[in-house]
PDB file of C-alpha atoms in Angstrom:
ATOM      1  CA  UNK Q  38      63.231 203.173 115.096  1.00 75.00           C
ATOM      2  CA  UNK Q  39      64.499 206.094 117.141  1.00 91.00           C
ATOM      3  CA  UNK Q  40      67.135 205.313 119.733  1.00 96.00           C
ATOM      4  CA  UNK Q  41      65.973 205.035 123.312  1.00 97.00           C
ATOM      5  CA  UNK Q  42      66.953 208.041 125.421  1.00 98.00           C
ATOM      6  CA  UNK Q  43      69.595 207.663 128.123  1.00 98.00           C
ATOM      7  CA  UNK Q  44      71.468 210.356 130.071  1.00 98.00           C
ATOM      8  CA  UNK Q  45      74.956 210.865 128.604  1.00 98.00           C
ATOM      9  CA  UNK Q  46      76.668 210.417 131.934  1.00 97.00           C
ATOM     10  CA  UNK Q  47      76.222 209.299 135.522  1.00 98.00           C
ATOM     11  CA  UNK Q  48      78.625 209.027 138.409  1.00 96.00           C
ATOM     12  CA  UNK Q  49      79.024 207.914 141.981  1.00 96.00           C
ATOM     13  CA  UNK Q  50      81.653 207.247 144.599  1.00 97.00           C
ATOM     14  CA  UNK Q  51      82.758 203.722 145.461  1.00 97.00           C
ATOM     15  CA  UNK Q  52      80.118 202.008 147.557  1.00 97.00           C
ATOM     16  CA  UNK Q  53      77.355 204.347 146.443  1.00 97.00           C
ATOM     17  CA  UNK Q  54      74.622 203.500 143.950  1.00 97.00           C
ATOM     18  CA  UNK Q  55      73.882 204.951 140.545  1.00 98.00           C
ATOM     19  CA  UNK Q  56      70.696 204.673 138.481  1.00 98.00           C
ATOM     20  CA  UNK Q  57      70.520 205.013 134.706  1.00 98.00           C
ATOM     21  CA  UNK Q  58      67.226 205.667 132.941  1.00 98.00           C
ATOM     22  CA  UNK Q  59      66.170 204.474 129.502  1.00 98.00           C
ATOM     23  CA  UNK Q  60      63.134 206.192 128.025  1.00 98.00           C
ATOM     24  CA  UNK Q  61      61.233 204.911 125.042  1.00 97.00           C
ATOM     25  CA  UNK Q  62      57.638 204.749 123.958  1.00 96.00           C
ATOM     26  CA  UNK Q  63      54.642 202.459 124.260  1.00 95.00           C
ATOM     27  CA  UNK Q  64      55.859 200.816 121.044  1.00 94.00           C
ATOM     28  CA  UNK Q  65      59.066 199.568 122.589  1.00 95.00           C
ATOM     29  CA  UNK Q  66      59.972 199.842 126.293  1.00 97.00           C
ATOM     30  CA  UNK Q  67      56.387 200.334 127.424  1.00 96.00           C
ATOM     31  CA  UNK Q  68      54.927 197.676 125.193  1.00 95.00           C
ATOM     32  CA  UNK Q  69      57.074 194.682 126.071  1.00 96.00           C
ATOM     33  CA  UNK Q  70      58.948 193.279 129.061  1.00 96.00           C
ATOM     34  CA  UNK Q  71      61.923 192.721 126.779  1.00 96.00           C
ATOM     35  CA  UNK Q  72      64.402 195.317 127.973  1.00 97.00           C
ATOM     36  CA  UNK Q  73      68.030 194.339 128.335  1.00 98.00           C
ATOM     37  CA  UNK Q  74      71.113 196.188 129.559  1.00 98.00           C
ATOM     38  CA  UNK Q  75      74.716 195.930 128.354  1.00 98.00           C
ATOM     39  CA  UNK Q  76      78.017 197.017 129.854  1.00 98.00           C
ATOM     40  CA  UNK Q  77      80.860 197.958 127.521  1.00 98.00           C
ATOM     41  CA  UNK Q  78      84.411 198.707 128.555  1.00 98.00           C
ATOM     42  CA  UNK Q  79      86.642 200.647 126.123  1.00 97.00           C
ATOM     43  CA  UNK Q  80      87.772 198.517 123.214  1.00 96.00           C
ATOM     44  CA  UNK Q  81      85.696 195.546 124.324  1.00 97.00           C
ATOM     45  CA  UNK Q  82      82.522 193.884 123.113  1.00 98.00           C
ATOM     46  CA  UNK Q  83      79.333 194.572 125.076  1.00 98.00           C
ATOM     47  CA  UNK Q  84      78.415 192.282 127.960  1.00 98.00           C
ATOM     48  CA  UNK Q  85      74.837 191.390 128.865  1.00 98.00           C
ATOM     49  CA  UNK Q  86      73.982 192.495 132.402  1.00 98.00           C
ATOM     50  CA  UNK Q  87      70.168 192.361 132.545  1.00 98.00           C
ATOM     51  CA  UNK Q  88      67.496 190.763 130.332  1.00 97.00           C
ATOM     52  CA  UNK Q  89      63.699 190.736 130.421  1.00 97.00           C
ATOM     53  CA  UNK Q  90      63.733 193.972 132.456  1.00 97.00           C
ATOM     54  CA  UNK Q  91      65.056 192.545 135.728  1.00 97.00           C
ATOM     55  CA  UNK Q  92      66.718 189.149 135.229  1.00 97.00           C
ATOM     56  CA  UNK Q  93      70.447 188.641 135.654  1.00 97.00           C
ATOM     57  CA  UNK Q  94      72.394 186.174 133.522  1.00 95.00           C
ATOM     58  CA  UNK Q  95      74.562 183.706 135.354  1.00 94.00           C
ATOM     59  CA  UNK Q  96      77.726 185.346 136.629  1.00 95.00           C
ATOM     60  CA  UNK Q  97      76.423 188.920 136.820  1.00 97.00           C
ATOM     61  CA  UNK Q  98      76.685 190.274 140.385  1.00 97.00           C
ATOM     62  CA  UNK Q  99      73.431 190.958 142.220  1.00 96.00           C
ATOM     63  CA  UNK Q 100      74.626 194.561 142.613  1.00 97.00           C
ATOM     64  CA  UNK Q 101      73.057 195.096 139.201  1.00 98.00           C
ATOM     65  CA  UNK Q 102      69.281 195.508 139.220  1.00 98.00           C
ATOM     66  CA  UNK Q 103      66.764 196.380 136.518  1.00 98.00           C
ATOM     67  CA  UNK Q 104      63.230 197.727 136.652  1.00 98.00           C
ATOM     68  CA  UNK Q 105      60.603 199.349 134.477  1.00 98.00           C
ATOM     69  CA  UNK Q 106      57.741 201.780 134.907  1.00 97.00           C
ATOM     70  CA  UNK Q 107      55.649 202.730 131.926  1.00 97.00           C
ATOM     71  CA  UNK Q 108      57.879 203.741 129.030  1.00 97.00           C
ATOM     72  CA  UNK Q 109      61.021 204.078 131.156  1.00 98.00           C
ATOM     73  CA  UNK Q 110      63.365 201.320 132.212  1.00 98.00           C
ATOM     74  CA  UNK Q 111      66.131 201.735 134.763  1.00 98.00           C
ATOM     75  CA  UNK Q 112      69.387 200.063 135.696  1.00 98.00           C
ATOM     76  CA  UNK Q 113      70.690 200.519 139.219  1.00 98.00           C
ATOM     77  CA  UNK Q 114      74.188 199.579 140.256  1.00 98.00           C
ATOM     78  CA  UNK Q 115      74.479 199.207 144.017  1.00 98.00           C
ATOM     79  CA  UNK Q 116      77.785 199.328 145.856  1.00 97.00           C
ATOM     80  CA  UNK Q 117      79.717 200.871 142.985  1.00 98.00           C
ATOM     81  CA  UNK Q 118      83.127 199.406 142.313  1.00 97.00           C
ATOM     82  CA  UNK Q 119      85.967 200.708 140.178  1.00 97.00           C
ATOM     83  CA  UNK Q 120      85.391 198.004 137.567  1.00 97.00           C
ATOM     84  CA  UNK Q 121      81.812 199.229 137.037  1.00 98.00           C
ATOM     85  CA  UNK Q 122      83.192 202.284 135.236  1.00 98.00           C
ATOM     86  CA  UNK Q 123      82.039 201.690 131.654  1.00 98.00           C
ATOM     87  CA  UNK Q 124      79.435 202.606 129.068  1.00 98.00           C
ATOM     88  CA  UNK Q 125      75.968 201.164 129.572  1.00 98.00           C
ATOM     89  CA  UNK Q 126      73.334 200.621 126.906  1.00 98.00           C
ATOM     90  CA  UNK Q 127      69.719 199.603 127.185  1.00 98.00           C
ATOM     91  CA  UNK Q 128      67.897 197.751 124.454  1.00 98.00           C
ATOM     92  CA  UNK Q 129      64.265 196.925 123.804  1.00 97.00           C
ATOM     93  CA  UNK Q 130      62.240 194.788 121.453  1.00 96.00           C
ATOM     94  CA  UNK Q 131      60.187 197.019 119.174  1.00 93.00           C
ATOM     95  CA  UNK Q 132      57.947 195.005 116.916  1.00 82.00           C
ATOM     96  CA  UNK Q 133      58.134 192.687 113.934  1.00 83.00           C
ATOM     97  CA  UNK Q 134      61.385 191.155 115.167  1.00 86.00           C
ATOM     98  CA  UNK Q 135      63.210 194.496 115.392  1.00 93.00           C
ATOM     99  CA  UNK Q 136      65.168 195.963 118.265  1.00 95.00           C
ATOM    100  CA  UNK Q 137      66.449 199.349 119.338  1.00 96.00           C
ATOM    101  CA  UNK Q 138      69.358 200.352 121.552  1.00 98.00           C
ATOM    102  CA  UNK Q 139      69.641 203.329 123.851  1.00 98.00           C
ATOM    103  CA  UNK Q 140      71.970 206.273 123.315  1.00 98.00           C
ATOM    104  CA  UNK Q 141      74.330 205.041 125.988  1.00 98.00           C
ATOM    105  CA  UNK Q 142      75.444 206.309 129.396  1.00 98.00           C
ATOM    106  CA  UNK Q 143      79.012 206.688 130.568  1.00 98.00           C
ATOM    107  CA  UNK Q 144      79.285 205.737 134.224  1.00 98.00           C
ATOM    108  CA  UNK Q 145      82.196 207.224 136.137  1.00 98.00           C
ATOM    109  CA  UNK Q 146      83.311 205.981 139.530  1.00 97.00           C
ATOM    110  CA  UNK Q 147      84.636 209.025 141.343  1.00 94.00           C
TER     111      UNK Q 147
ATOM    112  CA  UNK T  73      82.283 177.768 124.918  1.00 93.00           C
ATOM    113  CA  UNK T  74      80.494 180.006 122.437  1.00 95.00           C
ATOM    114  CA  UNK T  75      82.794 181.659 119.912  1.00 97.00           C
ATOM    115  CA  UNK T  76      81.861 184.191 117.285  1.00 98.00           C
ATOM    116  CA  UNK T  77      84.561 185.405 114.893  1.00 98.00           C
ATOM    117  CA  UNK T  78      83.751 188.146 112.398  1.00 98.00           C
ATOM    118  CA  UNK T  79      85.713 188.827 109.215  1.00 98.00           C
ATOM    119  CA  UNK T  80      85.387 190.619 105.912  1.00 98.00           C
ATOM    120  CA  UNK T  81      85.648 194.223 107.009  1.00 97.00           C
ATOM    121  CA  UNK T  82      87.825 196.760 105.254  1.00 97.00           C
ATOM    122  CA  UNK T  83      87.975 200.006 103.329  1.00 98.00           C
ATOM    123  CA  UNK T  84      85.390 200.474 100.583  1.00 98.00           C
ATOM    124  CA  UNK T  85      84.351 203.439  98.474  1.00 98.00           C
ATOM    125  CA  UNK T  86      80.891 204.998  98.768  1.00 98.00           C
ATOM    126  CA  UNK T  87      78.440 203.022  96.656  1.00 98.00           C
ATOM    127  CA  UNK T  88      80.531 199.885  96.962  1.00 98.00           C
ATOM    128  CA  UNK T  89      79.760 196.478  98.426  1.00 98.00           C
ATOM    129  CA  UNK T  90      81.196 194.241 101.110  1.00 98.00           C
ATOM    130  CA  UNK T  91      80.242 190.888 102.627  1.00 98.00           C
ATOM    131  CA  UNK T  92      80.850 190.236 106.288  1.00 98.00           C
ATOM    132  CA  UNK T  93      81.080 186.762 107.776  1.00 98.00           C
ATOM    133  CA  UNK T  94      80.703 185.470 111.307  1.00 98.00           C
ATOM    134  CA  UNK T  95      82.006 181.979 112.052  1.00 98.00           C
ATOM    135  CA  UNK T  96      80.235 180.406 115.009  1.00 98.00           C
ATOM    136  CA  UNK T  97      81.210 177.514 117.252  1.00 97.00           C
ATOM    137  CA  UNK T  98      80.416 176.055 120.655  1.00 96.00           C
ATOM    138  CA  UNK T  99      76.643 175.883 120.255  1.00 96.00           C
ATOM    139  CA  UNK T 100      73.978 174.436 117.979  1.00 96.00           C
ATOM    140  CA  UNK T 101      74.116 177.210 115.400  1.00 96.00           C
ATOM    141  CA  UNK T 102      71.008 176.225 113.445  1.00 96.00           C
ATOM    142  CA  UNK T 103      68.725 176.664 116.447  1.00 95.00           C
ATOM    143  CA  UNK T 104      69.749 180.223 117.357  1.00 95.00           C
ATOM    144  CA  UNK T 105      68.593 183.575 116.070  1.00 95.00           C
ATOM    145  CA  UNK T 106      71.637 185.579 114.964  1.00 96.00           C
ATOM    146  CA  UNK T 107      72.030 189.328 114.691  1.00 97.00           C
ATOM    147  CA  UNK T 108      74.340 192.075 113.471  1.00 98.00           C
ATOM    148  CA  UNK T 109      74.909 195.141 115.639  1.00 98.00           C
ATOM    149  CA  UNK T 110      77.159 198.032 114.646  1.00 98.00           C
ATOM    150  CA  UNK T 111      78.988 200.805 116.441  1.00 98.00           C
ATOM    151  CA  UNK T 112      80.388 203.845 114.688  1.00 98.00           C
ATOM    152  CA  UNK T 113      83.688 205.143 116.115  1.00 96.00           C
ATOM    153  CA  UNK T 114      82.997 206.855 119.440  1.00 96.00           C
ATOM    154  CA  UNK T 115      79.255 206.265 119.104  1.00 97.00           C
ATOM    155  CA  UNK T 116      76.627 203.935 120.534  1.00 97.00           C
ATOM    156  CA  UNK T 117      75.336 200.525 119.603  1.00 98.00           C
ATOM    157  CA  UNK T 118      72.880 200.241 116.732  1.00 98.00           C
ATOM    158  CA  UNK T 119      70.862 197.141 115.903  1.00 97.00           C
ATOM    159  CA  UNK T 120      71.163 196.227 112.212  1.00 97.00           C
ATOM    160  CA  UNK T 121      69.616 192.886 111.253  1.00 97.00           C
ATOM    161  CA  UNK T 122      68.414 189.557 112.596  1.00 96.00           C
ATOM    162  CA  UNK T 123      67.793 186.098 111.147  1.00 95.00           C
ATOM    163  CA  UNK T 124      65.972 183.093 112.553  1.00 94.00           C
ATOM    164  CA  UNK T 125      67.766 179.779 113.043  1.00 94.00           C
ATOM    165  CA  UNK T 126      66.321 178.159 109.937  1.00 94.00           C
ATOM    166  CA  UNK T 127      66.972 181.275 107.867  1.00 94.00           C
ATOM    167  CA  UNK T 128      63.317 181.710 106.938  1.00 95.00           C
ATOM    168  CA  UNK T 129      62.659 184.895 108.823  1.00 94.00           C
ATOM    169  CA  UNK T 130      64.712 188.088 108.738  1.00 95.00           C
ATOM    170  CA  UNK T 131      64.310 191.650 109.911  1.00 95.00           C
ATOM    171  CA  UNK T 132      66.309 194.823 109.299  1.00 96.00           C
ATOM    172  CA  UNK T 133      66.651 198.325 110.651  1.00 96.00           C
ATOM    173  CA  UNK T 134      65.060 200.969 108.436  1.00 95.00           C
ATOM    174  CA  UNK T 135      68.461 202.560 107.818  1.00 96.00           C
ATOM    175  CA  UNK T 136      69.759 199.464 106.008  1.00 97.00           C
ATOM    176  CA  UNK T 137      66.569 198.040 104.539  1.00 96.00           C
ATOM    177  CA  UNK T 138      66.957 197.401 100.832  1.00 97.00           C
ATOM    178  CA  UNK T 139      70.751 197.751 100.982  1.00 98.00           C
ATOM    179  CA  UNK T 140      71.872 195.068 103.454  1.00 98.00           C
ATOM    180  CA  UNK T 141      70.922 191.381 103.381  1.00 98.00           C
ATOM    181  CA  UNK T 142      71.443 189.025 106.290  1.00 98.00           C
ATOM    182  CA  UNK T 143      71.801 185.310 105.571  1.00 98.00           C
ATOM    183  CA  UNK T 144      73.282 182.157 107.046  1.00 98.00           C
ATOM    184  CA  UNK T 145      74.734 178.812 106.064  1.00 98.00           C
ATOM    185  CA  UNK T 146      73.901 176.340 108.801  1.00 98.00           C
ATOM    186  CA  UNK T 147      76.080 173.659 107.204  1.00 98.00           C
ATOM    187  CA  UNK T 148      79.068 175.971 107.671  1.00 98.00           C
ATOM    188  CA  UNK T 149      77.940 177.504 110.980  1.00 98.00           C
ATOM    189  CA  UNK T 150      78.388 180.909 109.412  1.00 98.00           C
ATOM    190  CA  UNK T 151      76.374 184.129 109.426  1.00 98.00           C
ATOM    191  CA  UNK T 152      76.687 186.709 106.655  1.00 98.00           C
ATOM    192  CA  UNK T 153      75.853 190.341 106.009  1.00 98.00           C
ATOM    193  CA  UNK T 154      75.867 191.456 102.386  1.00 98.00           C
ATOM    194  CA  UNK T 155      76.204 195.211 102.323  1.00 98.00           C
ATOM    195  CA  UNK T 156      75.484 197.114  99.101  1.00 98.00           C
ATOM    196  CA  UNK T 157      75.244 200.799  98.222  1.00 98.00           C
ATOM    197  CA  UNK T 158      77.472 201.621 101.173  1.00 98.00           C
ATOM    198  CA  UNK T 159      77.481 205.134 102.576  1.00 98.00           C
ATOM    199  CA  UNK T 160      79.915 207.036 104.771  1.00 98.00           C
ATOM    200  CA  UNK T 161      77.457 206.687 107.664  1.00 97.00           C
ATOM    201  CA  UNK T 162      77.775 202.892 107.468  1.00 98.00           C
ATOM    202  CA  UNK T 163      81.342 203.212 108.776  1.00 98.00           C
ATOM    203  CA  UNK T 164      81.383 201.215 111.989  1.00 98.00           C
ATOM    204  CA  UNK T 165      82.604 198.182 113.876  1.00 98.00           C
ATOM    205  CA  UNK T 166      80.171 195.392 113.024  1.00 98.00           C
ATOM    206  CA  UNK T 167      79.476 192.787 115.698  1.00 98.00           C
ATOM    207  CA  UNK T 168      77.642 189.519 115.292  1.00 98.00           C
ATOM    208  CA  UNK T 169      75.691 188.529 118.382  1.00 97.00           C
ATOM    209  CA  UNK T 170      73.411 185.803 119.651  1.00 95.00           C
ATOM    210  CA  UNK T 171      71.936 184.405 122.814  1.00 88.00           C
ATOM    211  CA  UNK T 172      69.703 181.797 124.298  1.00 80.00           C
ATOM    212  CA  UNK T 173      67.842 184.377 126.354  1.00 84.00           C
ATOM    213  CA  UNK T 174      64.717 186.228 125.189  1.00 82.00           C
ATOM    214  CA  UNK T 175      65.506 189.379 123.227  1.00 88.00           C
ATOM    215  CA  UNK T 176      69.030 189.574 124.609  1.00 94.00           C
ATOM    216  CA  UNK T 177      72.555 188.923 123.366  1.00 95.00           C
ATOM    217  CA  UNK T 178      74.801 187.054 125.769  1.00 94.00           C
ATOM    218  CA  UNK T 179      77.449 186.222 123.173  1.00 97.00           C
ATOM    219  CA  UNK T 180      79.304 188.712 120.983  1.00 98.00           C
ATOM    220  CA  UNK T 181      82.168 188.544 118.554  1.00 98.00           C
ATOM    221  CA  UNK T 182      85.105 190.944 118.638  1.00 97.00           C
ATOM    222  CA  UNK T 183      83.788 192.887 115.645  1.00 98.00           C
ATOM    223  CA  UNK T 184      85.054 193.683 112.155  1.00 98.00           C
ATOM    224  CA  UNK T 185      85.670 197.267 111.058  1.00 98.00           C
ATOM    225  CA  UNK T 186      84.030 198.641 107.933  1.00 98.00           C
ATOM    226  CA  UNK T 187      85.239 202.008 106.646  1.00 98.00           C
ATOM    227  CA  UNK T 188      83.375 203.688 103.819  1.00 98.00           C
ATOM    228  CA  UNK T 189      85.466 206.460 102.335  1.00 97.00           C
ATOM    229  CA  UNK T 190      86.800 207.707  99.027  1.00 96.00           C
TER     230      UNK T 190
END
């Protein structure tokens, strides 16, 4: 149950896009289309942004997009806005009803 | 509206025990998988445990297996986490979480802080 690997930080100017990677193995990210992404602002609980690799829950802007290739999943935020500055975590189903989160990425809007 | 309210956190000595609770409302509790996720100060999210709606199936992270026990009381709409043999590395904010979406948590509590220290 090793944490999925994410870059520690990512940044972009307002209006630009930023992509965050989430690398696992064939036993988690690569083995199931059950990757989700969470946004967490300081002092707040996480918020679900993407589930099942590329689906958005109701209320999440379509600026947020998820994808997956092999053992790596990605979250892209298009048209960056100031309120997108937060920590982002990926998560994947592993096996036998267990899950694993990513190491987290701090997104800065320049 | 879904509400999850955790309680039971506090300061405990290494080797000690603590029981966390999560009171749920706003949804049909007995039909939802429920989970515990923790976050050490300044660190990332870590999945801890999960329990099926009827309580008959549970799963745990390797780091807590044999020490933590997840359970639920569907009559009281409450989720529990019994934590034994606590270690300094168990210090974290513990969230309960759930969701109606596959393998995803769209509802979170505000968390309860557990500090393991002598």
